[in-house]
């Protein structure tokens, strides 16, 4: 399993311009084969930050996601808003334990 976790920080007010594109991205991605989990959430302490959380069965599923039309549309939408920073990382989840 592959796990992606990270954040995108937008300039003040920019996230609202991008919210519908983000909702569409989540909806389409959750339908993809190999997607175990996909979510965006606004940070509770900074509403200009979106937290990203993803789980994929394997690299092939993630590669297909990156090649999808909705990913291209998402990237185009992302290019239209001002971002102040980001940090998104890919982890190999070979060993998984439930902790709660």
mmCIF file of C-alpha atoms in Angstrom:
data_model
loop_
_atom_site.group_PDB
_atom_site.id
_atom_site.type_symbol
_atom_site.label_atom_id
_atom_site.label_comp_id
_atom_site.label_asym_id
_atom_site.label_seq_id
_atom_site.Cartn_x
_atom_site.Cartn_y
_atom_site.Cartn_z
ATOM 1 C CA UNK A 1 0.000 0.000 0.000
ATOM 2 C CA UNK A 2 1.122 3.547 -0.736
ATOM 3 C CA UNK A 3 0.195 6.427 1.556
ATOM 4 C CA UNK A 4 0.257 10.080 0.587
ATOM 5 C CA UNK A 5 0.022 12.750 3.258
ATOM 6 C CA UNK A 6 0.604 16.459 3.066
ATOM 7 C CA UNK A 7 -0.697 19.979 2.867
ATOM 8 C CA UNK A 8 -1.207 22.873 0.478
ATOM 9 C CA UNK A 9 -1.258 26.440 1.805
ATOM 10 C CA UNK A 10 -3.148 29.024 -0.207
ATOM 11 C CA UNK A 11 -2.975 32.810 -0.070
ATOM 12 C CA UNK A 12 -5.843 34.296 1.959
ATOM 13 C CA UNK A 13 -9.162 33.907 0.116
ATOM 14 C CA UNK A 14 -7.741 31.706 -2.647
ATOM 15 C CA UNK A 15 -8.953 28.407 -1.215
ATOM 16 C CA UNK A 16 -12.582 29.411 -1.743
ATOM 17 C CA UNK A 17 -11.898 29.881 -5.472
ATOM 18 C CA UNK A 18 -10.597 26.331 -5.567
ATOM 19 C CA UNK A 19 -13.119 24.547 -3.334
ATOM 20 C CA UNK A 20 -15.407 23.235 -6.095
ATOM 21 C CA UNK A 21 -12.474 21.837 -8.095
ATOM 22 C CA UNK A 22 -11.251 20.116 -4.925
ATOM 23 C CA UNK A 23 -14.685 18.586 -4.246
ATOM 24 C CA UNK A 24 -14.881 17.290 -7.832
ATOM 25 C CA UNK A 25 -11.378 15.842 -7.562
ATOM 26 C CA UNK A 26 -12.216 13.938 -4.387
ATOM 27 C CA UNK A 27 -15.475 12.604 -5.818
ATOM 28 C CA UNK A 28 -13.874 11.373 -9.056
ATOM 29 C CA UNK A 29 -10.788 9.935 -7.373
ATOM 30 C CA UNK A 30 -12.783 7.896 -4.866
ATOM 31 C CA UNK A 31 -14.261 6.024 -7.850
ATOM 32 C CA UNK A 32 -10.858 4.976 -9.185
ATOM 33 C CA UNK A 33 -9.782 1.356 -9.069
ATOM 34 C CA UNK A 34 -7.062 0.948 -6.472
ATOM 35 C CA UNK A 35 -8.062 3.986 -4.402
ATOM 36 C CA UNK A 36 -8.502 2.903 -0.783
ATOM 37 C CA UNK A 37 -8.922 6.387 0.701
ATOM 38 C CA UNK A 38 -8.824 9.931 -0.655
ATOM 39 C CA UNK A 39 -9.663 13.082 1.297
ATOM 40 C CA UNK A 40 -8.986 16.785 1.518
ATOM 41 C CA UNK A 41 -9.761 18.704 4.706
ATOM 42 C CA UNK A 42 -9.369 22.289 5.794
ATOM 43 C CA UNK A 43 -6.958 22.725 8.681
ATOM 44 C CA UNK A 44 -8.773 23.511 11.939
ATOM 45 C CA UNK A 45 -6.223 26.177 12.907
ATOM 46 C CA UNK A 46 -5.533 27.699 9.492
ATOM 47 C CA UNK A 47 -8.436 27.774 7.018
ATOM 48 C CA UNK A 48 -6.050 28.571 4.163
ATOM 49 C CA UNK A 49 -4.460 25.101 4.427
ATOM 50 C CA UNK A 50 -5.843 21.917 2.885
ATOM 51 C CA UNK A 51 -4.669 18.638 4.402
ATOM 52 C CA UNK A 52 -4.299 15.753 1.936
ATOM 53 C CA UNK A 53 -4.739 12.093 2.883
ATOM 54 C CA UNK A 54 -4.574 9.214 0.380
ATOM 55 C CA UNK A 55 -4.102 5.437 0.343
ATOM 56 C CA UNK A 56 -3.526 3.401 -2.835
ATOM 57 C CA UNK A 57 -3.224 -0.349 -3.356
ATOM 58 C CA UNK A 58 -0.041 -0.025 -5.430
ATOM 59 C CA UNK A 59 2.070 2.139 -7.731
ATOM 60 C CA UNK A 60 0.058 1.160 -10.825
ATOM 61 C CA UNK A 61 -3.117 2.552 -9.240
ATOM 62 C CA UNK A 62 -1.333 5.762 -8.294
ATOM 63 C CA UNK A 63 0.157 6.091 -11.795
ATOM 64 C CA UNK A 64 -3.324 5.697 -13.299
ATOM 65 C CA UNK A 65 -4.599 8.392 -10.933
ATOM 66 C CA UNK A 66 -1.874 10.812 -12.016
ATOM 67 C CA UNK A 67 -2.765 10.135 -15.677
ATOM 68 C CA UNK A 68 -6.530 10.637 -15.168
ATOM 69 C CA UNK A 69 -8.472 13.487 -16.815
ATOM 70 C CA UNK A 70 -9.692 14.725 -13.432
ATOM 71 C CA UNK A 71 -6.097 14.979 -12.205
ATOM 72 C CA UNK A 72 -5.272 17.124 -15.254
ATOM 73 C CA UNK A 73 -8.300 19.335 -14.567
ATOM 74 C CA UNK A 74 -7.307 19.594 -10.911
ATOM 75 C CA UNK A 75 -3.780 20.656 -11.850
ATOM 76 C CA UNK A 76 -5.146 23.299 -14.212
ATOM 77 C CA UNK A 77 -7.384 24.641 -11.460
ATOM 78 C CA UNK A 78 -4.534 24.628 -8.991
ATOM 79 C CA UNK A 79 -2.477 26.743 -11.394
ATOM 80 C CA UNK A 80 -5.169 29.441 -11.249
ATOM 81 C CA UNK A 81 -4.855 30.146 -7.523
ATOM 82 C CA UNK A 82 -2.007 31.535 -5.465
ATOM 83 C CA UNK A 83 -0.291 29.018 -3.194
ATOM 84 C CA UNK A 84 2.155 29.966 -0.479
ATOM 85 C CA UNK A 85 3.621 26.516 0.067
ATOM 86 C CA UNK A 86 3.136 22.798 0.074
ATOM 87 C CA UNK A 87 4.574 19.600 1.442
ATOM 88 C CA UNK A 88 3.162 16.336 0.069
ATOM 89 C CA UNK A 89 4.975 13.053 0.715
ATOM 90 C CA UNK A 90 4.633 9.452 -0.439
ATOM 91 C CA UNK A 91 5.144 6.634 2.079
ATOM 92 C CA UNK A 92 5.369 2.902 1.609
ATOM 93 C CA UNK A 93 2.821 1.310 3.925
ATOM 94 C CA UNK A 94 4.059 -2.275 3.932
ATOM 95 C CA UNK A 95 3.380 -2.685 7.631
ATOM 96 C CA UNK A 96 0.038 -1.393 8.826
ATOM 97 C CA UNK A 97 -1.324 -1.601 12.373
ATOM 98 C CA UNK A 98 -4.580 -0.184 13.696
ATOM 99 C CA UNK A 99 -3.794 2.039 16.677
ATOM 100 C CA UNK A 100 -7.254 3.239 17.578
#
